Amino acid sequence: VCAAKIPVAAVCYRHNRADAIAPWADFIDQLGGWHQFRNDLFDWHKDASQQTTTYFLCEAERRRRDDESLVGWVAREGFAWGIDTAQAWLVDLKTTAQALNSPDLLAYLTTRESMLLAERDKVVGGLQSLAKLAKLE
């Protein structure tokens, strides 16, 4: 994320807009957090197997039932919670992007939202099947 701020600062200075550096830097931080969360949401199983601590896995530990496995929580509610969280963060990103007055940035965020929902749709069916299997145990 930090590396992305350097060219943004350079462009701002080039166009005599040093005042725009801070708002753009804040947006970059926010966008970086969203991208990382999205990655953690879809790669939770790999992260868990490698014992990588992520926000998603910490929330799983906090939210799951005492007798519930990580997989069970993800299938029951965790994935849906993650998608809802990612969508809420996208709303915040779009609000911030509007203040930056960048139509291209808003278009990018709209595209990322469509991609997120398409990815969600690919995963949901499998998780529903997994949840049914978990009830059989």
mmCIF file of C-alpha atoms in Angstrom:
data_model
loop_
_atom_site.group_PDB
_atom_site.id
_atom_site.type_symbol
_atom_site.label_atom_id
_atom_site.label_comp_id
_atom_site.label_asym_id
_atom_site.label_seq_id
_atom_site.Cartn_x
_atom_site.Cartn_y
_atom_site.Cartn_z
ATOM 1 C CA VAL A 1 0.000 0.000 0.000
ATOM 2 C CA CYS A 2 2.803 2.405 0.854
ATOM 3 C CA ALA A 3 4.386 1.953 -2.568
ATOM 4 C CA ALA A 4 1.148 3.084 -4.222
ATOM 5 C CA LYS A 5 1.304 6.394 -2.384
ATOM 6 C CA ILE A 6 4.593 7.452 -3.967
ATOM 7 C CA PRO A 7 3.326 7.893 -7.547
ATOM 8 C CA VAL A 8 0.122 9.486 -6.246
ATOM 9 C CA ALA A 9 2.165 12.045 -4.312
ATOM 10 C CA ALA A 10 4.312 12.662 -7.391
ATOM 11 C CA VAL A 11 1.259 13.316 -9.567
ATOM 12 C CA CYS A 12 -0.207 15.631 -6.941
ATOM 13 C CA TYR A 13 3.033 17.625 -6.736
ATOM 14 C CA ARG A 14 3.348 17.687 -10.529
ATOM 15 C CA HIS A 15 -0.085 19.282 -10.795
ATOM 16 C CA ASN A 16 0.447 21.663 -7.866
ATOM 17 C CA ARG A 17 -2.084 19.757 -5.751
ATOM 18 C CA ALA A 18 -0.118 18.929 -2.617
ATOM 19 C CA ASP A 19 -3.411 19.416 -0.768
ATOM 20 C CA ALA A 20 -4.750 16.273 -2.459
ATOM 21 C CA ILE A 21 -2.012 13.972 -1.152
ATOM 22 C CA ALA A 22 -3.571 13.284 2.257
ATOM 23 C CA PRO A 23 -7.084 12.435 0.975
ATOM 24 C CA TRP A 24 -5.652 10.161 -1.720
ATOM 25 C CA ALA A 25 -3.280 8.514 0.771
ATOM 26 C CA ASP A 26 -6.214 7.862 3.112
ATOM 27 C CA PHE A 27 -8.172 6.330 0.246
ATOM 28 C CA ILE A 28 -5.231 4.098 -0.678
ATOM 29 C CA ASP A 29 -5.067 2.826 2.911
ATOM 30 C CA GLN A 30 -8.798 2.151 2.891
ATOM 31 C CA LEU A 31 -8.630 0.388 -0.483
ATOM 32 C CA GLY A 32 -5.662 -1.693 0.642
ATOM 33 C CA GLY A 33 -7.612 -2.843 3.685
ATOM 34 C CA TRP A 34 -10.570 -3.806 1.522
ATOM 35 C CA HIS A 35 -8.404 -5.779 -0.917
ATOM 36 C CA GLN A 36 -6.656 -7.603 1.936
ATOM 37 C CA PHE A 37 -9.971 -8.480 3.592
ATOM 38 C CA ARG A 38 -11.356 -9.752 0.291
ATOM 39 C CA ASN A 39 -8.268 -11.913 -0.143
ATOM 40 C CA ASP A 40 -8.574 -13.249 3.406
ATOM 41 C CA LEU A 41 -12.265 -14.001 2.903
ATOM 42 C CA PHE A 42 -11.665 -16.161 -0.154
ATOM 43 C CA ASP A 43 -8.390 -17.720 1.065
ATOM 44 C CA TRP A 44 -9.438 -18.415 4.660
ATOM 45 C CA HIS A 45 -8.798 -22.158 4.371
ATOM 46 C CA LYS A 46 -5.224 -21.651 3.153
ATOM 47 C CA ASP A 47 -4.594 -19.027 5.824
ATOM 48 C CA ALA A 48 -5.939 -21.358 8.518
ATOM 49 C CA SER A 49 -3.832 -24.288 7.324
ATOM 50 C CA GLN A 50 -0.717 -22.089 7.367
ATOM 51 C CA GLN A 51 -1.678 -20.618 10.754
ATOM 52 C CA THR A 52 -1.762 -17.119 9.287
ATOM 53 C CA THR A 53 -3.626 -14.695 11.515
ATOM 54 C CA THR A 54 -6.157 -12.593 9.616
ATOM 55 C CA TYR A 55 -9.061 -10.385 10.600
ATOM 56 C CA PHE A 56 -11.494 -12.912 9.088
ATOM 57 C CA LEU A 57 -10.011 -15.811 11.054
ATOM 58 C CA CYS A 58 -9.948 -13.763 14.265
ATOM 59 C CA GLU A 59 -13.623 -12.981 13.792
ATOM 60 C CA ALA A 60 -14.284 -16.673 13.142
ATOM 61 C CA GLU A 61 -12.661 -17.542 16.453
ATOM 62 C CA ARG A 62 -14.662 -14.864 18.238
ATOM 63 C CA ARG A 63 -18.023 -15.559 16.590
ATOM 64 C CA ARG A 64 -18.219 -19.314 16.176
ATOM 65 C CA ARG A 65 -20.068 -21.484 18.642
ATOM 66 C CA ASP A 66 -18.040 -23.280 21.305
ATOM 67 C CA ASP A 67 -18.612 -26.663 19.667
ATOM 68 C CA GLU A 68 -18.373 -25.371 16.090
ATOM 69 C CA SER A 69 -15.470 -25.894 13.726
ATOM 70 C CA LEU A 70 -14.016 -23.126 11.621
ATOM 71 C CA VAL A 71 -15.432 -24.760 8.498
ATOM 72 C CA GLY A 72 -18.838 -25.027 10.158
ATOM 73 C CA TRP A 73 -18.858 -21.330 11.056
ATOM 74 C CA VAL A 74 -17.781 -20.268 7.564
ATOM 75 C CA ALA A 75 -20.538 -22.393 6.034
ATOM 76 C CA ARG A 76 -23.190 -21.348 8.553
ATOM 77 C CA GLU A 77 -22.659 -17.608 8.624
ATOM 78 C CA GLY A 78 -19.029 -16.585 8.282
ATOM 79 C CA PHE A 79 -18.828 -16.304 4.537
ATOM 80 C CA ALA A 80 -22.064 -14.301 4.389
ATOM 81 C CA TRP A 81 -20.751 -12.052 7.182
ATOM 82 C CA GLY A 82 -17.532 -11.559 5.225
ATOM 83 C CA ILE A 83 -19.379 -10.650 2.036
ATOM 84 C CA ASP A 84 -21.613 -8.213 3.940
ATOM 85 C CA THR A 85 -18.540 -6.644 5.528
ATOM 86 C CA ALA A 86 -16.733 -6.331 2.190
ATOM 87 C CA GLN A 87 -19.813 -4.736 0.620
ATOM 88 C CA ALA A 88 -20.162 -2.260 3.493
ATOM 89 C CA TRP A 89 -16.517 -1.293 3.102
ATOM 90 C CA LEU A 90 -17.116 -0.795 -0.631
ATOM 91 C CA VAL A 91 -19.908 1.651 0.174
ATOM 92 C CA ASP A 92 -17.433 3.587 2.328
ATOM 93 C CA LEU A 93 -14.841 3.438 -0.453
ATOM 94 C CA LYS A 94 -17.336 4.828 -2.963
ATOM 95 C CA THR A 95 -18.211 7.671 -0.602
ATOM 96 C CA THR A 96 -14.536 8.513 -0.226
ATOM 97 C CA ALA A 97 -14.008 8.215 -3.990
ATOM 98 C CA GLN A 98 -16.830 10.675 -4.671
ATOM 99 C CA ALA A 99 -15.047 13.242 -2.526
ATOM 100 C CA LEU A 100 -11.915 12.681 -4.637
ATOM 101 C CA ASN A 101 -13.935 13.583 -7.749
ATOM 102 C CA SER A 102 -12.638 10.682 -9.840
ATOM 103 C CA PRO A 103 -15.242 9.079 -12.124
ATOM 104 C CA ASP A 104 -12.690 6.463 -13.201
ATOM 105 C CA LEU A 105 -12.130 5.476 -9.592
ATOM 106 C CA LEU A 106 -15.875 5.109 -9.030
ATOM 107 C CA ALA A 107 -16.104 2.959 -12.168
ATOM 108 C CA TYR A 108 -13.266 0.780 -10.869
ATOM 109 C CA LEU A 109 -15.021 0.302 -7.527
ATOM 110 C CA THR A 110 -18.281 -0.581 -9.269
ATOM 111 C CA THR A 111 -16.402 -3.184 -11.317
ATOM 112 C CA ARG A 112 -14.782 -4.603 -8.169
ATOM 113 C CA GLU A 113 -18.207 -4.838 -6.550
ATOM 114 C CA SER A 114 -19.546 -6.801 -9.522
ATOM 115 C CA MET A 115 -16.527 -9.094 -9.346
ATOM 116 C CA LEU A 116 -17.053 -9.633 -5.611
ATOM 117 C CA LEU A 117 -20.688 -10.604 -6.141
ATOM 118 C CA ALA A 118 -19.767 -12.979 -8.979
ATOM 119 C CA GLU A 119 -17.146 -14.623 -6.753
ATOM 120 C CA ARG A 120 -19.721 -14.872 -3.973
ATOM 121 C CA ASP A 121 -22.175 -16.593 -6.281
ATOM 122 C CA LYS A 122 -19.565 -19.196 -7.240
ATOM 123 C CA VAL A 123 -18.877 -20.063 -3.592
ATOM 124 C CA VAL A 124 -22.371 -19.978 -2.065
ATOM 125 C CA GLY A 125 -23.629 -23.245 -3.573
ATOM 126 C CA GLY A 126 -20.679 -25.200 -2.256
ATOM 127 C CA LEU A 127 -21.026 -23.683 1.199
ATOM 128 C CA GLN A 128 -24.726 -24.543 1.296
ATOM 129 C CA SER A 129 -23.867 -28.158 0.509
ATOM 130 C CA LEU A 130 -21.160 -28.106 3.157
ATOM 131 C CA ALA A 131 -23.589 -26.722 5.731
ATOM 132 C CA LYS A 132 -26.033 -29.556 4.982
ATOM 133 C CA LEU A 133 -23.267 -32.125 5.421
ATOM 134 C CA ALA A 134 -22.202 -30.536 8.688
ATOM 135 C CA LYS A 135 -25.725 -30.995 10.067
ATOM 136 C CA LEU A 136 -25.447 -34.749 9.444
ATOM 137 C CA GLU A 137 -22.526 -35.117 11.855
#
